[in-house]
Short mmCIF file of N, CA and C in Angstrom, two decimals:
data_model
loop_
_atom_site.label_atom_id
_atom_site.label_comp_id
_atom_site.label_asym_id
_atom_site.label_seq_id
_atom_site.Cartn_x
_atom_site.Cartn_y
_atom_site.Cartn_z
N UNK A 37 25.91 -1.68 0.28
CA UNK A 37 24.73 -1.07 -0.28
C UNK A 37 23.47 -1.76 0.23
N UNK A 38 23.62 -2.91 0.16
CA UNK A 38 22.02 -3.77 0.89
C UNK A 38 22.02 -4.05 2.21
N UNK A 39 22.83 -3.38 2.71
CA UNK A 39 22.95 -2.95 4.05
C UNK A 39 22.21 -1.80 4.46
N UNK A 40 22.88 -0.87 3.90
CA UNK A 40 22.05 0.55 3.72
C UNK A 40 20.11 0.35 3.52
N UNK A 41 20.20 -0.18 2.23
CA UNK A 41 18.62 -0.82 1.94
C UNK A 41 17.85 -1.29 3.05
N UNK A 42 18.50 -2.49 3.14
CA UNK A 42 17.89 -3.19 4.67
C UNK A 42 17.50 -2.52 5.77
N UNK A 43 18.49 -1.71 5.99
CA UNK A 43 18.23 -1.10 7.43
C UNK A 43 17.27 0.54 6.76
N UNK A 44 17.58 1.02 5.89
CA UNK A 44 16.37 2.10 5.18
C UNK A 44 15.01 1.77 5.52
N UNK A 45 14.40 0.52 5.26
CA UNK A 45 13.12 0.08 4.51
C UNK A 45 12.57 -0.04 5.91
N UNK A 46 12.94 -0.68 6.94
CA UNK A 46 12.04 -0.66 8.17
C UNK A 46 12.21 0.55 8.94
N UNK A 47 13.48 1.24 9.17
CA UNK A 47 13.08 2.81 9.29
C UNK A 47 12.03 3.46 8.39
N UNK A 48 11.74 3.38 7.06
CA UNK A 48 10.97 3.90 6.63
C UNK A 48 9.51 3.45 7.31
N UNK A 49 9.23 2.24 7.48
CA UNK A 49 8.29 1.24 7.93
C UNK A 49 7.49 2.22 8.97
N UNK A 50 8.63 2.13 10.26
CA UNK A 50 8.52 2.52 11.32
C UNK A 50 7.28 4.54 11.56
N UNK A 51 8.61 4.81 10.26
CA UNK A 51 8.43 6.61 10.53
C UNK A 51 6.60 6.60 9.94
N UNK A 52 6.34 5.74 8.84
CA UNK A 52 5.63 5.53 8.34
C UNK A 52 4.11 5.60 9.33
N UNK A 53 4.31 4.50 9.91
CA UNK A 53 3.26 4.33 11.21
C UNK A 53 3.17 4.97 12.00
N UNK A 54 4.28 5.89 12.34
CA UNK A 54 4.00 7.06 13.47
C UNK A 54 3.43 8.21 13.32
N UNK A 55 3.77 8.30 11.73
CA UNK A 55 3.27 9.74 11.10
C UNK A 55 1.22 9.12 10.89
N UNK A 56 1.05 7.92 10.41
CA UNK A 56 -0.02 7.32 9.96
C UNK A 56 -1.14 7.07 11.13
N UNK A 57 -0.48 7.51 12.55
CA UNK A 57 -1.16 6.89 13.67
C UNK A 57 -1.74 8.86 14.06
N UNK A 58 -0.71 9.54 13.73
CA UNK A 58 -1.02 11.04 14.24
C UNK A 58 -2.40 11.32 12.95
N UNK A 59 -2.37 10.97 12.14
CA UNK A 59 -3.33 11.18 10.89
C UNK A 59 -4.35 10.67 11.49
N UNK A 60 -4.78 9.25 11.57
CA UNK A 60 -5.86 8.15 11.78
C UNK A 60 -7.16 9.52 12.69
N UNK A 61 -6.29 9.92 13.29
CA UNK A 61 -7.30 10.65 14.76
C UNK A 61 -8.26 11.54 13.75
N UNK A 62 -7.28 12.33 13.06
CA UNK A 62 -8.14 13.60 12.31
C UNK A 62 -8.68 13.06 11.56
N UNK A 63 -8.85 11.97 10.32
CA UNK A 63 -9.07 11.61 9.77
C UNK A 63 -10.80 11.37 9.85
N UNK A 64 -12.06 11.07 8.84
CA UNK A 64 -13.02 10.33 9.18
C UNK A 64 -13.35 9.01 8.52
N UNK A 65 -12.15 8.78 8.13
CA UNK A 65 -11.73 7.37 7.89
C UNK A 65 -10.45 6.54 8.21
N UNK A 66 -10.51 6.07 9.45
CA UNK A 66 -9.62 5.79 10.53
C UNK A 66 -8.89 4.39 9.94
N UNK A 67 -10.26 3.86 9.77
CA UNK A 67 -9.58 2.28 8.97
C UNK A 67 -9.40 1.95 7.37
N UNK A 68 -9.62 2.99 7.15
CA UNK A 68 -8.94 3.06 5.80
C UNK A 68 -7.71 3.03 5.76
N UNK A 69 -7.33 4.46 6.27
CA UNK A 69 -6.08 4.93 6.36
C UNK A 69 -5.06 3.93 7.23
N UNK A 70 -5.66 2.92 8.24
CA UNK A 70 -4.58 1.76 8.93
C UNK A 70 -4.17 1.18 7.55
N UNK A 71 -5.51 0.49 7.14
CA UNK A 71 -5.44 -0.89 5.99
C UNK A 71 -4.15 -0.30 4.94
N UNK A 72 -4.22 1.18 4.23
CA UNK A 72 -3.21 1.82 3.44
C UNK A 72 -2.33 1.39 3.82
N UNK A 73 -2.02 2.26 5.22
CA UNK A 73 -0.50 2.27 5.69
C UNK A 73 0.15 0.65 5.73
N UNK A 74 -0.59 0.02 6.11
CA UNK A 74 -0.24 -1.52 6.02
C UNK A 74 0.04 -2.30 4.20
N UNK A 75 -0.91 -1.79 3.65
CA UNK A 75 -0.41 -2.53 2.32
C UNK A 75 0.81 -1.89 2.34
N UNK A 76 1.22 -0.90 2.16
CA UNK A 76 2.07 0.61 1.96
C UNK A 76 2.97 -0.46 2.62
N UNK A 77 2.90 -0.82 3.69
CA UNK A 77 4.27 -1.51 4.27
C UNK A 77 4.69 -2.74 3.85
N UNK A 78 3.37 -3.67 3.52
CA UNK A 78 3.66 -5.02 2.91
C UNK A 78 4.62 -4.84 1.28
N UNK A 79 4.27 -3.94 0.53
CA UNK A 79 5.05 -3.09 -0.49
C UNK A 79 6.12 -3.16 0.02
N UNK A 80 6.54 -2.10 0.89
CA UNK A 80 8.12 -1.79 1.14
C UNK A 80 8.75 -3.21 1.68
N UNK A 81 8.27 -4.08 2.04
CA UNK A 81 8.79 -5.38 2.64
C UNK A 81 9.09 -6.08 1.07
N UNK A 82 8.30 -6.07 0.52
CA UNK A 82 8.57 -6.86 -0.37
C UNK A 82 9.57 -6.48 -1.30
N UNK A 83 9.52 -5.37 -1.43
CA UNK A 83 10.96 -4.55 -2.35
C UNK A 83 12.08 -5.05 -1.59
N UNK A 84 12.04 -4.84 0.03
CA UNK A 84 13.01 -5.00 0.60
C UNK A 84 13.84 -6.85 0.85
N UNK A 85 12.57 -7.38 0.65
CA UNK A 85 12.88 -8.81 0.64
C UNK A 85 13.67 -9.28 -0.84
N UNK A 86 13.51 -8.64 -1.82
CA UNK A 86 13.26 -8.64 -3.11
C UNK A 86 12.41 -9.92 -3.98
N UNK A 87 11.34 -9.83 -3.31
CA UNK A 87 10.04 -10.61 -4.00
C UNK A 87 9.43 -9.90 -4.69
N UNK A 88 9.31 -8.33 -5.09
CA UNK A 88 8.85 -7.71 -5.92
C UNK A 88 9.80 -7.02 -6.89
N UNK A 89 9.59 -7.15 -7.96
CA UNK A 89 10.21 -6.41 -9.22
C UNK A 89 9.90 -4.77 -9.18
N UNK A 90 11.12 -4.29 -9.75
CA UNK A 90 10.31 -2.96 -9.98
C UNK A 90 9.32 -2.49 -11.20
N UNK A 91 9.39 -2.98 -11.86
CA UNK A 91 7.24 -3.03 -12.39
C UNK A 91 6.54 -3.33 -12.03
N UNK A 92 6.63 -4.50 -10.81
CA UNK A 92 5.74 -4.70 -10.20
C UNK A 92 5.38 -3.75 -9.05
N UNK A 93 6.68 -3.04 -8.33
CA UNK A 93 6.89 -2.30 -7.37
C UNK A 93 5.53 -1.01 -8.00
N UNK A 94 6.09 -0.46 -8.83
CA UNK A 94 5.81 0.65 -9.85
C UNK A 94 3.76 0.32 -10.08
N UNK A 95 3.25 -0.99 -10.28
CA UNK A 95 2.34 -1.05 -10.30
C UNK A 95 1.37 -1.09 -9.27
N UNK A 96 2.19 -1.59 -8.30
CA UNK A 96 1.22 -1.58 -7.03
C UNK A 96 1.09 -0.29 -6.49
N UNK A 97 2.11 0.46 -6.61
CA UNK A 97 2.13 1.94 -5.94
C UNK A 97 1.21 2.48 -6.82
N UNK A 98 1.17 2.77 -8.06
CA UNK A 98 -0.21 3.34 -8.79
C UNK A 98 -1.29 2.73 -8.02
N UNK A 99 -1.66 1.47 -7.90
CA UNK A 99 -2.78 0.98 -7.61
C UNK A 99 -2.80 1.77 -6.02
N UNK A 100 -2.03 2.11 -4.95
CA UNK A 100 -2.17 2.30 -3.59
C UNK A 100 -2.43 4.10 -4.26
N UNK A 101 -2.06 4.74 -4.83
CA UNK A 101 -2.38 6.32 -5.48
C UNK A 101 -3.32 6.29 -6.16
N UNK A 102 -3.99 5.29 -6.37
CA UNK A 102 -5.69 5.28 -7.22
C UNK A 102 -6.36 5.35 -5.98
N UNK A 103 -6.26 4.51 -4.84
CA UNK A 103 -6.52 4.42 -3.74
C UNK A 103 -7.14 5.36 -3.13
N UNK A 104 -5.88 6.22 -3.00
CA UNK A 104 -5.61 7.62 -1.96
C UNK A 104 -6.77 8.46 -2.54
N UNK A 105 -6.50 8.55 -4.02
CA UNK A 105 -7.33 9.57 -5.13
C UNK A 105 -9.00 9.23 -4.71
N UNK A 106 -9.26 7.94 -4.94
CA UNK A 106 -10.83 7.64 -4.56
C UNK A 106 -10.89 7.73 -3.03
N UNK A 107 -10.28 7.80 -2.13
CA UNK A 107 -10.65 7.90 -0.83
C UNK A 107 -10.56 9.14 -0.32
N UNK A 108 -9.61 10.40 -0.91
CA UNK A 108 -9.80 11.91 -1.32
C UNK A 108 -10.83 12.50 -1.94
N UNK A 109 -11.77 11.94 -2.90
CA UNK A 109 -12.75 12.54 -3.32
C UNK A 109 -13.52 11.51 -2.22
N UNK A 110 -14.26 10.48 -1.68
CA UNK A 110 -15.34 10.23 -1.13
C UNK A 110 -15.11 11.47 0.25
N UNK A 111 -13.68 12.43 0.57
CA UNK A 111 -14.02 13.04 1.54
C UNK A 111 -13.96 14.61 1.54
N UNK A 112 -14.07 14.45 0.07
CA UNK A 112 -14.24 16.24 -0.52
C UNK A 112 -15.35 16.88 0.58
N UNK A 113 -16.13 16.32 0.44
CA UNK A 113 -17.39 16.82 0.83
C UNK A 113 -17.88 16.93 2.22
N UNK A 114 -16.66 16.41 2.74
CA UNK A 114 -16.79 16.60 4.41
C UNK A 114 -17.51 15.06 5.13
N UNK A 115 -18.41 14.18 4.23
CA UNK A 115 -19.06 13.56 4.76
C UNK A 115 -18.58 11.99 3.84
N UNK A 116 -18.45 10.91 4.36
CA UNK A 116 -18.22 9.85 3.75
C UNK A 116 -18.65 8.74 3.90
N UNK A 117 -20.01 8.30 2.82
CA UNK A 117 -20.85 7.46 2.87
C UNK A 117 -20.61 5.95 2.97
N UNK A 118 -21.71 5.10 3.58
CA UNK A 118 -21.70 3.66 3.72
C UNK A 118 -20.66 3.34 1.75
N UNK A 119 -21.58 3.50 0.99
CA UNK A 119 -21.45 3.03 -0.76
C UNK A 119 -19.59 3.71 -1.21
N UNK A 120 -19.31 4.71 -0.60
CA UNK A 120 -18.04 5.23 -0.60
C UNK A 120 -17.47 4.49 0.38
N UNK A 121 -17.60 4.14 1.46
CA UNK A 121 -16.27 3.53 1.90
C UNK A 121 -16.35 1.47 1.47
N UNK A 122 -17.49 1.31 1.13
CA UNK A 122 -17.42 -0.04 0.25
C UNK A 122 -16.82 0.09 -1.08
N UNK A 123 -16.82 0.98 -1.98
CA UNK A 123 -16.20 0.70 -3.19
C UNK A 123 -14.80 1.21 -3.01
N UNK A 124 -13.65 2.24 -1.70
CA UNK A 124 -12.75 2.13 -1.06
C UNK A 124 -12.27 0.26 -0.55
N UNK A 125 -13.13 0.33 0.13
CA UNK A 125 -13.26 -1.20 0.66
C UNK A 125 -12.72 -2.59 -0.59
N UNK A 126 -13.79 -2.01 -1.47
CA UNK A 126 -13.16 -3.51 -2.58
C UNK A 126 -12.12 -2.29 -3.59
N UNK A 127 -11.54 -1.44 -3.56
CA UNK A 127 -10.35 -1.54 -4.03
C UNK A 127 -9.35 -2.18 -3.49
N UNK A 128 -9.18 -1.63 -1.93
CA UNK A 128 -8.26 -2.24 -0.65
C UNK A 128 -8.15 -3.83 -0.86
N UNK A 129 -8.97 -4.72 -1.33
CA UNK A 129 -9.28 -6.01 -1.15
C UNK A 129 -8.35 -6.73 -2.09
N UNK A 130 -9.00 -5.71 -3.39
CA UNK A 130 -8.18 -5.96 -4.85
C UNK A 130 -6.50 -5.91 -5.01
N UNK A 131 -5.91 -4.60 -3.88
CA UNK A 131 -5.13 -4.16 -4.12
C UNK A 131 -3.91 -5.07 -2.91
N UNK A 132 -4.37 -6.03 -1.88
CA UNK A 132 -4.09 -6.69 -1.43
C UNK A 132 -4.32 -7.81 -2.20
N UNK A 133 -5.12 -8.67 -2.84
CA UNK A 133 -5.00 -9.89 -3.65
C UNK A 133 -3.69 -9.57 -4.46
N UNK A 134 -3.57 -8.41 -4.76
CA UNK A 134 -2.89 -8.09 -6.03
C UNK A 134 -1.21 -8.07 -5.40
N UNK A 135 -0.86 -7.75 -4.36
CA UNK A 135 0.14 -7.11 -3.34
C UNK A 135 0.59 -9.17 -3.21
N UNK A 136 -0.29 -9.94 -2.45
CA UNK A 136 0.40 -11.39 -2.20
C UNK A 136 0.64 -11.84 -3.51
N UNK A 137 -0.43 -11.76 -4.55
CA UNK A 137 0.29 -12.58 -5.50
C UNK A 137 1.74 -12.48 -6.62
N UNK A 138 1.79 -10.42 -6.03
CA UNK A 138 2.93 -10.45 -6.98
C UNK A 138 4.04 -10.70 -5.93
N UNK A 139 3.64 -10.67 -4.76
CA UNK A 139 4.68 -11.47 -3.84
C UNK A 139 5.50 -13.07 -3.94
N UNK A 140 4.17 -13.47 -4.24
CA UNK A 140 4.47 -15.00 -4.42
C UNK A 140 4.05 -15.44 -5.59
N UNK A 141 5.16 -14.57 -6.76
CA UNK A 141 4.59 -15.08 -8.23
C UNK A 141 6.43 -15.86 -8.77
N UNK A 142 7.05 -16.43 -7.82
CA UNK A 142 8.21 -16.32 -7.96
C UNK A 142 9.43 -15.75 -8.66
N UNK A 143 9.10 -14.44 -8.78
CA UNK A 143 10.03 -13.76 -9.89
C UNK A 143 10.63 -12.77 -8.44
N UNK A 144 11.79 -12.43 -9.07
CA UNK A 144 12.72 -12.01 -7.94
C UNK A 144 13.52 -10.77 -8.60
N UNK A 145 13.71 -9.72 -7.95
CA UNK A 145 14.32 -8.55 -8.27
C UNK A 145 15.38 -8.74 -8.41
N UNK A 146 15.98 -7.85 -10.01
CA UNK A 146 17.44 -7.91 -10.37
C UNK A 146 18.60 -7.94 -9.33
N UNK A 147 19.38 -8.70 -9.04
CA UNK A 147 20.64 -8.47 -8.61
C UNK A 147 20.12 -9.64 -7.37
N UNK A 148 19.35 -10.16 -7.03
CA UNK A 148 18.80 -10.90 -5.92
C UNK A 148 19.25 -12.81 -6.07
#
């Protein structure tokens, strides 16, 4: 079974970035959408390492879908301002402080 897992999580990794690199182009927020895909992966590493719990798993992914949600409305409007991609900006910041420390809060996923 953690065989299966193991080898899942960086295929997922992988498909992840390829699909995330065809996006970036259309996109008018290019480095947003890298920085995502990258927490997005530091996430799946950490499930996969099992340094993250699944409440913790469960919380960070809300926090990366609050994300998406505020970086979806700053581009409702076709246009996406300096003050919109800074308050994007310090979520991303938050949501990475938040990503290492439940990494390295030494609690370890069931069965690990």
């Amino acid at each position: 079974m953690s065989t299966i897992r193991t080898f899942r999580t960086p295929l997922a990794a992988a498909a992840l970035s390829l699909f995330a690199c065809a996006v970036f182009a259309q996109t008018p927020t290019p480095r947003i959408d890298a920085r995502q895909a990258k927490q997005e992966a530091r996430i799946d590493q950490g499930v996969a390492s099992g340094e993250l719990t699944r409440r913790e798993t469960a919380r960070l992914d809300a926090q990366q879908h609050r994300i998406d949600r505020v970086e979806n409305r700053a581009q409702a409007d076709g246009t996406v301002t300096a003050a919109e991609k800074a308050r994007v900006a310090h979520l991303q910041n938050k949501a990475s402080r938040d990503i290492r420390r439940q990494k390295h809060d030494r609690q370890e996923a069931a069965g690990r």
